[in-house]
Amino acid sequence: MSFKKDVILLIKPYYWVNILMSISYILAKRAPMICNYLWTYLFNQADQCELDGRETEILFFLLIVVMIRTRKTGSVTMINYLTSSFTYTKIANLGLWFYSDIRLGLIYGVLFILVALLLPEPTYSGPENVVYFRTENGLDEELEKDKNVNWLVTFYTVWNPACVNFAPIYSELSAEYNLPNLKFGKVDIGRFPSVGKKHHVSDSSFSRQLPTVILFRNGKESVRRPYADAKGKLVKFFFSADNFKAAFDLNNLYKECKDNPLKAPKAISAAEKKKKN
C-alpha cells in the first residue's frame, strides 16, 4: 500500500482508537492537564506526573519487543507496523495502569476488552481475483487440468500476522495481473497441513515460511519465496508489492502470458458430433 492509502486508513476508528490506547499512559503522565486531573483531583496523589525507573524500564522493553516482533512478521508499511504493535503496546499499557493504580488498571482493562469486541481490524474489501482451494486435492487438480496456465499460489494460515499483512497486497496484485493463463490462488495449510507438507511449507507456530508463494509453470514449481539457500538456510523475504513483483518478474511474466494467450478450444462441427455419436 502507498503512504497515501495508509494515511486514509488511519481515519478508521480501529486505528485511531488503538493508537490512543497505545500511548494512553505516556500521554496521561506527560500531559500536565490530564495528569493533574487524574492523580491530583481524582485520586489525591501528588507528584505523579513523572515516569519512575520501573515505568521507564517497561517502556524501553516494550520498544525492543515491538521492533523485534514487527521485523519478524515482515511489516513493511506504516499500517503493518502499527497493527503488529498494537497488542504489545496495549498489554504494556495495561500493566502500567495497574502498576500506577489498580482502579485505573481495571478501567483500562474494560476498555481493552470492549475495543477488541467492538472494533475488529478492518479487512481488505477491494477487488481481487484469487482462487481459494478448499479441498486437499484442489491445487493438484488445477495444476493438472491445463499446464499452459501459470499459477501463483500463496500457502498461508489465518492466524499468522505476516499472512494477514500480505493478504491485501496479494489481492491487489491478483486484480491487476490476472489473465486466463496467469492465475492467483491461495491454500490454507492450517486447514490442510498435508498440502503444506507436500510442498515443503511448515505450518508450525514457529515457522518462518509463512506466507510462502510458489510460481508453478507447466504444472511444476518454478520460483518460491521465501526459499532455502544451498546450505538449507531460509532466506528471509519481505512481502511488499515491489519485492513480490521483482522476485517473480511479474511484469515480464504478465507480458509473456498476454502475448501468448490460451488457444480457444476447437469448435466441433455438427458432422463431427454426429460421427462421434
PDB file of C-alpha atoms in Angstrom:
ATOM      1  CA  MET A   1       0.000   0.000   0.000  1.00  0.00           C
ATOM      2  CA  SER A   2       1.107   3.545  -0.653  1.00  0.00           C
ATOM      3  CA  PHE A   3       1.700   6.072   2.106  1.00  0.00           C
ATOM      4  CA  LYS A   4      -1.421   7.923   0.976  1.00  0.00           C
ATOM      5  CA  LYS A   5      -3.565   4.809   1.406  1.00  0.00           C
ATOM      6  CA  ASP A   6      -2.043   4.229   4.835  1.00  0.00           C
ATOM      7  CA  VAL A   7      -2.986   7.750   5.930  1.00  0.00           C
ATOM      8  CA  ILE A   8      -6.559   7.240   4.696  1.00  0.00           C
ATOM      9  CA  LEU A   9      -6.785   4.002   6.670  1.00  0.00           C
ATOM     10  CA  LEU A  10      -5.743   5.824   9.846  1.00  0.00           C
ATOM     11  CA  ILE A  11      -9.070   7.684   9.760  1.00  0.00           C
ATOM     12  CA  LYS A  12     -10.890   4.437  10.524  1.00  0.00           C
ATOM     13  CA  PRO A  13     -11.882   4.116  14.224  1.00  0.00           C
ATOM     14  CA  TYR A  14      -9.927   0.866  14.693  1.00  0.00           C
ATOM     15  CA  TYR A  15      -6.612   2.595  14.103  1.00  0.00           C
ATOM     16  CA  TRP A  16      -7.002   5.914  15.918  1.00  0.00           C
ATOM     17  CA  VAL A  17      -8.684   4.298  18.943  1.00  0.00           C
ATOM     18  CA  ASN A  18      -5.883   1.728  19.216  1.00  0.00           C
ATOM     19  CA  ILE A  19      -3.232   4.434  18.771  1.00  0.00           C
ATOM     20  CA  LEU A  20      -4.776   6.418  21.633  1.00  0.00           C
ATOM     21  CA  MET A  21      -4.860   3.321  23.816  1.00  0.00           C
ATOM     22  CA  SER A  22      -1.237   2.524  22.916  1.00  0.00           C
ATOM     23  CA  ILE A  23       0.011   5.944  24.026  1.00  0.00           C
ATOM     24  CA  SER A  24      -2.541   6.499  26.801  1.00  0.00           C
ATOM     25  CA  TYR A  25      -0.172   6.029  29.732  1.00  0.00           C
ATOM     26  CA  ILE A  26       2.609   8.253  28.387  1.00  0.00           C
ATOM     27  CA  LEU A  27       0.016  10.848  27.383  1.00  0.00           C
ATOM     28  CA  ALA A  28      -1.520  10.778  30.858  1.00  0.00           C
ATOM     29  CA  LYS A  29       1.880  11.113  32.509  1.00  0.00           C
ATOM     30  CA  ARG A  30       3.402  13.778  30.270  1.00  0.00           C
ATOM     31  CA  ALA A  31       0.373  15.975  29.566  1.00  0.00           C
ATOM     32  CA  PRO A  32       0.100  18.236  32.665  1.00  0.00           C
ATOM     33  CA  MET A  33      -3.657  18.859  32.409  1.00  0.00           C
ATOM     34  CA  ILE A  34      -4.527  15.152  32.104  1.00  0.00           C
ATOM     35  CA  CYS A  35      -2.005  14.110  34.741  1.00  0.00           C
ATOM     36  CA  ASN A  36      -3.141  16.669  37.305  1.00  0.00           C
ATOM     37  CA  TYR A  37      -6.780  15.788  36.763  1.00  0.00           C
ATOM     38  CA  LEU A  38      -6.277  12.038  37.110  1.00  0.00           C
ATOM     39  CA  TRP A  39      -3.928  11.801  40.036  1.00  0.00           C
ATOM     40  CA  THR A  40      -4.298  15.102  41.886  1.00  0.00           C
ATOM     41  CA  TYR A  41      -8.037  15.794  41.663  1.00  0.00           C
ATOM     42  CA  LEU A  42      -9.466  12.273  41.331  1.00  0.00           C
ATOM     43  CA  PHE A  43      -7.098  10.242  43.498  1.00  0.00           C
ATOM     44  CA  ASN A  44      -5.360  12.896  45.620  1.00  0.00           C
ATOM     45  CA  GLN A  45      -1.928  11.636  44.636  1.00  0.00           C
ATOM     46  CA  ALA A  46       0.647  14.374  44.150  1.00  0.00           C
ATOM     47  CA  ASP A  47       3.894  14.219  42.167  1.00  0.00           C
ATOM     48  CA  GLN A  48       2.663  11.520  39.792  1.00  0.00           C
ATOM     49  CA  CYS A  49       3.485  13.316  36.543  1.00  0.00           C
ATOM     50  CA  GLU A  50       6.945  11.838  36.053  1.00  0.00           C
ATOM     51  CA  LEU A  51       7.919   8.354  34.913  1.00  0.00           C
ATOM     52  CA  ASP A  52       9.758   6.415  37.603  1.00  0.00           C
ATOM     53  CA  GLY A  53      12.543   3.902  36.986  1.00  0.00           C
ATOM     54  CA  ARG A  54      10.223   0.865  36.703  1.00  0.00           C
ATOM     55  CA  GLU A  55       7.918   2.580  34.220  1.00  0.00           C
ATOM     56  CA  THR A  56      10.867   3.663  32.089  1.00  0.00           C
ATOM     57  CA  GLU A  57      12.198   0.090  32.068  1.00  0.00           C
ATOM     58  CA  ILE A  58       8.812  -1.285  30.964  1.00  0.00           C
ATOM     59  CA  LEU A  59       8.531   1.247  28.129  1.00  0.00           C
ATOM     60  CA  PHE A  60      12.092   0.604  26.971  1.00  0.00           C
ATOM     61  CA  PHE A  61      11.489  -3.161  26.992  1.00  0.00           C
ATOM     62  CA  LEU A  62       8.244  -2.599  25.064  1.00  0.00           C
ATOM     63  CA  LEU A  63      10.125  -0.661  22.386  1.00  0.00           C
ATOM     64  CA  ILE A  64      12.583  -3.536  21.916  1.00  0.00           C
ATOM     65  CA  VAL A  65       9.794  -6.147  21.746  1.00  0.00           C
ATOM     66  CA  VAL A  66       7.816  -4.142  19.164  1.00  0.00           C
ATOM     67  CA  MET A  67      10.886  -3.663  16.969  1.00  0.00           C
ATOM     68  CA  ILE A  68      11.750  -7.375  17.065  1.00  0.00           C
ATOM     69  CA  ARG A  69       8.214  -8.645  16.527  1.00  0.00           C
ATOM     70  CA  THR A  70       7.339  -6.284  13.681  1.00  0.00           C
ATOM     71  CA  ARG A  71      10.570  -7.239  11.946  1.00  0.00           C
ATOM     72  CA  LYS A  72       9.794 -10.941  12.317  1.00  0.00           C
ATOM     73  CA  THR A  73       6.286 -10.524  10.941  1.00  0.00           C
ATOM     74  CA  GLY A  74       7.646  -8.813   7.830  1.00  0.00           C
ATOM     75  CA  SER A  75       5.926  -5.493   8.436  1.00  0.00           C
ATOM     76  CA  VAL A  76       6.869  -3.191   5.595  1.00  0.00           C
ATOM     77  CA  THR A  77       4.357  -0.323   5.774  1.00  0.00           C
ATOM     78  CA  MET A  78       3.247   2.112   8.455  1.00  0.00           C
ATOM     79  CA  ILE A  79      -0.095   0.323   8.844  1.00  0.00           C
ATOM     80  CA  ASN A  80       1.623  -3.061   9.171  1.00  0.00           C
ATOM     81  CA  TYR A  81       3.945  -1.730  11.876  1.00  0.00           C
ATOM     82  CA  LEU A  82       1.040  -0.247  13.803  1.00  0.00           C
ATOM     83  CA  THR A  83      -1.166  -3.326  13.533  1.00  0.00           C
ATOM     84  CA  SER A  84       1.677  -5.634  14.589  1.00  0.00           C
ATOM     85  CA  SER A  85       2.494  -3.490  17.609  1.00  0.00           C
ATOM     86  CA  PHE A  86      -0.991  -2.795  18.978  1.00  0.00           C
ATOM     87  CA  THR A  87      -1.243  -5.986  21.031  1.00  0.00           C
ATOM     88  CA  TYR A  88       2.119  -5.478  22.735  1.00  0.00           C
ATOM     89  CA  THR A  89       1.637  -1.770  23.394  1.00  0.00           C
ATOM     90  CA  LYS A  90      -1.837  -2.246  24.875  1.00  0.00           C
ATOM     91  CA  ILE A  91      -0.700  -5.082  27.134  1.00  0.00           C
ATOM     92  CA  ALA A  92       2.205  -2.911  28.324  1.00  0.00           C
ATOM     93  CA  ASN A  93      -0.201  -0.028  28.984  1.00  0.00           C
ATOM     94  CA  LEU A  94      -2.489  -2.373  30.923  1.00  0.00           C
ATOM     95  CA  GLY A  95       0.432  -3.328  33.155  1.00  0.00           C
ATOM     96  CA  LEU A  96       1.459   0.297  33.625  1.00  0.00           C
ATOM     97  CA  TRP A  97      -2.046   1.398  34.571  1.00  0.00           C
ATOM     98  CA  PHE A  98      -2.305  -1.409  37.139  1.00  0.00           C
ATOM     99  CA  TYR A  99       1.154  -0.523  38.437  1.00  0.00           C
ATOM    100  CA  SER A 100       0.078   3.077  38.881  1.00  0.00           C
ATOM    101  CA  ASP A 101      -3.379   2.453  40.367  1.00  0.00           C
ATOM    102  CA  ILE A 102      -5.489  -0.712  40.372  1.00  0.00           C
ATOM    103  CA  ARG A 103      -8.666   1.280  39.721  1.00  0.00           C
ATOM    104  CA  LEU A 104      -7.212   2.824  36.568  1.00  0.00           C
ATOM    105  CA  GLY A 105      -5.946  -0.606  35.554  1.00  0.00           C
ATOM    106  CA  LEU A 106      -9.440  -2.064  35.824  1.00  0.00           C
ATOM    107  CA  ILE A 107     -10.923   0.783  33.762  1.00  0.00           C
ATOM    108  CA  TYR A 108      -8.281   0.312  31.073  1.00  0.00           C
ATOM    109  CA  GLY A 109      -8.852  -3.463  31.125  1.00  0.00           C
ATOM    110  CA  VAL A 110     -12.571  -2.994  30.473  1.00  0.00           C
ATOM    111  CA  LEU A 111     -11.786  -0.617  27.581  1.00  0.00           C
ATOM    112  CA  PHE A 112      -9.257  -3.147  26.255  1.00  0.00           C
ATOM    113  CA  ILE A 113     -11.955  -5.844  26.070  1.00  0.00           C
ATOM    114  CA  LEU A 114     -14.635  -3.545  24.632  1.00  0.00           C
ATOM    115  CA  VAL A 115     -12.335  -2.292  21.857  1.00  0.00           C
ATOM    116  CA  ALA A 116     -11.373  -5.869  20.971  1.00  0.00           C
ATOM    117  CA  LEU A 117     -15.048  -6.876  20.730  1.00  0.00           C
ATOM    118  CA  LEU A 118     -16.486  -3.795  19.043  1.00  0.00           C
ATOM    119  CA  LEU A 119     -13.624  -2.679  16.766  1.00  0.00           C
ATOM    120  CA  PRO A 120     -12.178  -5.643  14.862  1.00  0.00           C
ATOM    121  CA  GLU A 121      -9.299  -4.960  12.485  1.00  0.00           C
ATOM    122  CA  PRO A 122     -10.603  -3.787   9.069  1.00  0.00           C
ATOM    123  CA  THR A 123     -10.218  -6.383   6.332  1.00  0.00           C
ATOM    124  CA  TYR A 124      -9.420  -5.755   2.688  1.00  0.00           C
ATOM    125  CA  SER A 125     -12.604  -5.044   0.723  1.00  0.00           C
ATOM    126  CA  GLY A 126     -11.181  -4.060  -2.670  1.00  0.00           C
ATOM    127  CA  PRO A 127     -11.113  -6.039  -5.924  1.00  0.00           C
ATOM    128  CA  GLU A 128      -9.355  -9.384  -6.109  1.00  0.00           C
ATOM    129  CA  ASN A 129      -9.137 -12.310  -8.484  1.00  0.00           C
ATOM    130  CA  VAL A 130      -7.978 -15.157  -6.259  1.00  0.00           C
ATOM    131  CA  VAL A 131      -8.950 -18.824  -6.408  1.00  0.00           C
ATOM    132  CA  TYR A 132      -9.263 -20.316  -2.898  1.00  0.00           C
ATOM    133  CA  PHE A 133      -8.516 -24.034  -2.869  1.00  0.00           C
ATOM    134  CA  ARG A 134     -10.937 -25.537  -0.362  1.00  0.00           C
ATOM    135  CA  THR A 135     -10.050 -29.217  -0.743  1.00  0.00           C
ATOM    136  CA  GLU A 136      -6.803 -31.137  -0.252  1.00  0.00           C
ATOM    137  CA  ASN A 137      -6.596 -32.037  -3.945  1.00  0.00           C
ATOM    138  CA  GLY A 138      -7.854 -28.729  -5.342  1.00  0.00           C
ATOM    139  CA  LEU A 139      -4.424 -27.322  -6.206  1.00  0.00           C
ATOM    140  CA  ASP A 140      -3.153 -30.553  -7.779  1.00  0.00           C
ATOM    141  CA  GLU A 141      -6.280 -30.849  -9.890  1.00  0.00           C
ATOM    142  CA  GLU A 142      -5.886 -27.311 -11.232  1.00  0.00           C
ATOM    143  CA  LEU A 143      -2.198 -27.816 -11.998  1.00  0.00           C
ATOM    144  CA  GLU A 144      -3.006 -30.987 -13.942  1.00  0.00           C
ATOM    145  CA  LYS A 145      -6.047 -29.567 -15.719  1.00  0.00           C
ATOM    146  CA  ASP A 146      -4.106 -27.221 -18.015  1.00  0.00           C
ATOM    147  CA  LYS A 147      -0.325 -26.988 -17.776  1.00  0.00           C
ATOM    148  CA  ASN A 148      -0.318 -23.911 -20.004  1.00  0.00           C
ATOM    149  CA  VAL A 149      -1.757 -21.933 -17.111  1.00  0.00           C
ATOM    150  CA  ASN A 150       0.803 -20.292 -14.801  1.00  0.00           C
ATOM    151  CA  TRP A 151      -0.208 -20.300 -11.140  1.00  0.00           C
ATOM    152  CA  LEU A 152       0.997 -18.050  -8.345  1.00  0.00           C
ATOM    153  CA  VAL A 153      -0.113 -19.763  -5.155  1.00  0.00           C
ATOM    154  CA  THR A 154       0.122 -18.458  -1.590  1.00  0.00           C
ATOM    155  CA  PHE A 155       0.425 -21.001   1.218  1.00  0.00           C
ATOM    156  CA  TYR A 156      -0.848 -19.301   4.364  1.00  0.00           C
ATOM    157  CA  THR A 157      -2.568 -19.650   7.728  1.00  0.00           C
ATOM    158  CA  VAL A 158      -5.304 -17.374   9.037  1.00  0.00           C
ATOM    159  CA  TRP A 159      -3.583 -16.798  12.404  1.00  0.00           C
ATOM    160  CA  ASN A 160      -0.159 -15.725  11.135  1.00  0.00           C
ATOM    161  CA  PRO A 161       0.390 -11.902  11.251  1.00  0.00           C
ATOM    162  CA  ALA A 162       2.677 -11.891   8.195  1.00  0.00           C
ATOM    163  CA  CYS A 163      -0.002 -13.717   6.184  1.00  0.00           C
ATOM    164  CA  VAL A 164      -2.625 -11.200   7.323  1.00  0.00           C
ATOM    165  CA  ASN A 165      -0.370  -8.285   6.349  1.00  0.00           C
ATOM    166  CA  PHE A 166       0.322  -9.767   2.918  1.00  0.00           C
ATOM    167  CA  ALA A 167      -3.314 -10.603   2.088  1.00  0.00           C
ATOM    168  CA  PRO A 168      -4.396  -7.144   0.796  1.00  0.00           C
ATOM    169  CA  ILE A 169      -1.186  -6.788  -1.248  1.00  0.00           C
ATOM    170  CA  TYR A 170      -1.770 -10.172  -2.873  1.00  0.00           C
ATOM    171  CA  SER A 171      -5.425  -9.337  -3.566  1.00  0.00           C
ATOM    172  CA  GLU A 172      -4.500  -6.072  -5.293  1.00  0.00           C
ATOM    173  CA  LEU A 173      -1.848  -7.800  -7.402  1.00  0.00           C
ATOM    174  CA  SER A 174      -4.303 -10.530  -8.398  1.00  0.00           C
ATOM    175  CA  ALA A 175      -6.772  -7.924  -9.628  1.00  0.00           C
ATOM    176  CA  GLU A 176      -4.061  -6.126 -11.605  1.00  0.00           C
ATOM    177  CA  TYR A 177      -2.206  -9.060 -13.187  1.00  0.00           C
ATOM    178  CA  ASN A 178      -4.762 -11.842 -13.561  1.00  0.00           C
ATOM    179  CA  LEU A 179      -5.069 -13.424 -17.014  1.00  0.00           C
ATOM    180  CA  PRO A 180      -6.634 -16.667 -18.269  1.00  0.00           C
ATOM    181  CA  ASN A 181      -3.121 -18.164 -18.311  1.00  0.00           C
ATOM    182  CA  LEU A 182      -1.802 -16.344 -15.230  1.00  0.00           C
ATOM    183  CA  LYS A 183      -3.873 -17.093 -12.164  1.00  0.00           C
ATOM    184  CA  PHE A 184      -3.579 -16.416  -8.453  1.00  0.00           C
ATOM    185  CA  GLY A 185      -4.505 -18.976  -5.831  1.00  0.00           C
ATOM    186  CA  LYS A 186      -4.417 -19.449  -2.061  1.00  0.00           C
ATOM    187  CA  VAL A 187      -4.430 -22.533   0.125  1.00  0.00           C
ATOM    188  CA  ASP A 188      -4.825 -22.516   3.909  1.00  0.00           C
ATOM    189  CA  ILE A 189      -2.248 -25.041   5.153  1.00  0.00           C
ATOM    190  CA  GLY A 190      -3.535 -24.571   8.680  1.00  0.00           C
ATOM    191  CA  ARG A 191      -6.702 -26.266   7.435  1.00  0.00           C
ATOM    192  CA  PHE A 192      -4.900 -28.603   5.005  1.00  0.00           C
ATOM    193  CA  PRO A 193      -1.499 -29.370   6.560  1.00  0.00           C
ATOM    194  CA  SER A 194      -0.915 -32.247   4.129  1.00  0.00           C
ATOM    195  CA  VAL A 195      -0.779 -29.731   1.267  1.00  0.00           C
ATOM    196  CA  GLY A 196       1.848 -27.710   3.116  1.00  0.00           C
ATOM    197  CA  LYS A 197       3.844 -30.863   3.843  1.00  0.00           C
ATOM    198  CA  LYS A 198       3.744 -31.901   0.197  1.00  0.00           C
ATOM    199  CA  HIS A 199       5.114 -28.532  -0.898  1.00  0.00           C
ATOM    200  CA  HIS A 200       7.594 -28.306   1.999  1.00  0.00           C
ATOM    201  CA  VAL A 201       5.897 -25.403   3.780  1.00  0.00           C
ATOM    202  CA  SER A 202       5.704 -25.671   7.567  1.00  0.00           C
ATOM    203  CA  ASP A 203       2.515 -24.571   9.320  1.00  0.00           C
ATOM    204  CA  SER A 204       4.161 -24.530  12.760  1.00  0.00           C
ATOM    205  CA  SER A 205       3.545 -21.533  15.011  1.00  0.00           C
ATOM    206  CA  PHE A 206       7.337 -21.034  14.926  1.00  0.00           C
ATOM    207  CA  SER A 207       7.535 -21.332  11.136  1.00  0.00           C
ATOM    208  CA  ARG A 208       9.458 -18.676   9.249  1.00  0.00           C
ATOM    209  CA  GLN A 209       7.979 -19.872   5.948  1.00  0.00           C
ATOM    210  CA  LEU A 210       4.628 -18.154   6.317  1.00  0.00           C
ATOM    211  CA  PRO A 211       3.467 -16.969   3.943  1.00  0.00           C
ATOM    212  CA  THR A 212       5.153 -18.875   1.114  1.00  0.00           C
ATOM    213  CA  VAL A 213       4.359 -18.052  -2.512  1.00  0.00           C
ATOM    214  CA  ILE A 214       5.209 -20.518  -5.278  1.00  0.00           C
ATOM    215  CA  LEU A 215       5.073 -19.902  -9.014  1.00  0.00           C
ATOM    216  CA  PHE A 216       4.022 -23.041 -10.903  1.00  0.00           C
ATOM    217  CA  ARG A 217       4.874 -23.208 -14.600  1.00  0.00           C
ATOM    218  CA  ASN A 218       3.924 -26.219 -16.730  1.00  0.00           C
ATOM    219  CA  GLY A 219       2.451 -27.714 -13.578  1.00  0.00           C
ATOM    220  CA  LYS A 220       5.766 -27.660 -11.700  1.00  0.00           C
ATOM    221  CA  GLU A 221       7.364 -25.342  -9.150  1.00  0.00           C
ATOM    222  CA  SER A 222       9.491 -22.656 -10.791  1.00  0.00           C
ATOM    223  CA  VAL A 223      10.142 -19.980  -8.142  1.00  0.00           C
ATOM    224  CA  ARG A 224       9.301 -19.678  -4.463  1.00  0.00           C
ATOM    225  CA  ARG A 225       9.662 -17.055  -1.766  1.00  0.00           C
ATOM    226  CA  PRO A 226      10.970 -17.426   0.841  1.00  0.00           C
ATOM    227  CA  TYR A 227      13.422 -20.097  -0.286  1.00  0.00           C
ATOM    228  CA  ALA A 228      16.283 -22.102   1.212  1.00  0.00           C
ATOM    229  CA  ASP A 229      19.842 -21.434   0.056  1.00  0.00           C
ATOM    230  CA  ALA A 230      22.443 -24.071  -0.853  1.00  0.00           C
ATOM    231  CA  LYS A 231      23.110 -24.723   2.837  1.00  0.00           C
ATOM    232  CA  GLY A 232      19.430 -25.225   3.570  1.00  0.00           C
ATOM    233  CA  LYS A 233      19.120 -21.903   5.401  1.00  0.00           C
ATOM    234  CA  LEU A 234      15.911 -19.996   4.808  1.00  0.00           C
ATOM    235  CA  VAL A 235      16.449 -16.669   3.059  1.00  0.00           C
ATOM    236  CA  LYS A 236      14.107 -14.093   4.600  1.00  0.00           C
ATOM    237  CA  PHE A 237      11.752 -12.295   2.240  1.00  0.00           C
ATOM    238  CA  PHE A 238       9.698  -9.157   2.901  1.00  0.00           C
ATOM    239  CA  PHE A 239       6.373  -9.370   1.098  1.00  0.00           C
ATOM    240  CA  SER A 240       5.902  -5.838  -0.203  1.00  0.00           C
ATOM    241  CA  ALA A 241       4.286  -5.304  -3.608  1.00  0.00           C
ATOM    242  CA  ASP A 242       7.566  -4.149  -5.175  1.00  0.00           C
ATOM    243  CA  ASN A 243       9.548  -7.059  -3.722  1.00  0.00           C
ATOM    244  CA  PHE A 244       6.916  -9.505  -4.953  1.00  0.00           C
ATOM    245  CA  LYS A 245       6.948  -8.098  -8.483  1.00  0.00           C
ATOM    246  CA  ALA A 246      10.739  -8.240  -8.623  1.00  0.00           C
ATOM    247  CA  ALA A 247      11.083 -11.740  -7.150  1.00  0.00           C
ATOM    248  CA  PHE A 248       8.614 -13.321  -9.580  1.00  0.00           C
ATOM    249  CA  ASP A 249       9.473 -10.995 -12.503  1.00  0.00           C
ATOM    250  CA  LEU A 250       5.760 -10.308 -12.568  1.00  0.00           C
ATOM    251  CA  ASN A 251       5.708  -7.595 -15.237  1.00  0.00           C
ATOM    252  CA  ASN A 252       7.594  -9.747 -17.742  1.00  0.00           C
ATOM    253  CA  LEU A 253       5.572 -12.813 -16.796  1.00  0.00           C
ATOM    254  CA  TYR A 254       2.366 -10.855 -17.374  1.00  0.00           C
ATOM    255  CA  LYS A 255       3.609  -9.614 -20.765  1.00  0.00           C
ATOM    256  CA  GLU A 256       4.642 -13.131 -21.791  1.00  0.00           C
ATOM    257  CA  CYS A 257       1.257 -14.547 -20.855  1.00  0.00           C
ATOM    258  CA  LYS A 258      -0.597 -11.733 -22.558  1.00  0.00           C
ATOM    259  CA  ASP A 259       1.420 -12.161 -25.774  1.00  0.00           C
ATOM    260  CA  ASN A 260       0.771 -15.905 -25.762  1.00  0.00           C
ATOM    261  CA  PRO A 261      -2.897 -16.311 -24.836  1.00  0.00           C
ATOM    262  CA  LEU A 262      -4.526 -19.673 -24.378  1.00  0.00           C
ATOM    263  CA  LYS A 263      -5.906 -21.127 -27.576  1.00  0.00           C
ATOM    264  CA  ALA A 264      -9.657 -21.320 -27.659  1.00  0.00           C
ATOM    265  CA  PRO A 265     -10.965 -24.906 -27.790  1.00  0.00           C
ATOM    266  CA  LYS A 266     -11.641 -26.018 -31.321  1.00  0.00           C
ATOM    267  CA  ALA A 267     -15.317 -25.975 -32.191  1.00  0.00           C
ATOM    268  CA  ILE A 268     -16.770 -29.347 -33.142  1.00  0.00           C
ATOM    269  CA  SER A 269     -18.911 -29.293 -36.242  1.00  0.00           C
ATOM    270  CA  ALA A 270     -22.332 -30.925 -36.400  1.00  0.00           C
ATOM    271  CA  ALA A 271     -20.959 -33.590 -38.760  1.00  0.00           C
ATOM    272  CA  GLU A 272     -18.168 -34.471 -36.320  1.00  0.00           C
ATOM    273  CA  LYS A 273     -20.625 -34.671 -33.435  1.00  0.00           C
ATOM    274  CA  LYS A 274     -22.856 -36.989 -35.479  1.00  0.00           C
ATOM    275  CA  LYS A 275     -19.842 -39.131 -36.381  1.00  0.00           C
ATOM    276  CA  LYS A 276     -18.830 -39.458 -32.729  1.00  0.00           C
ATOM    277  CA  ASN A 277     -22.339 -40.437 -31.755  1.00  0.00           C
TER     278      ASN A 277
END
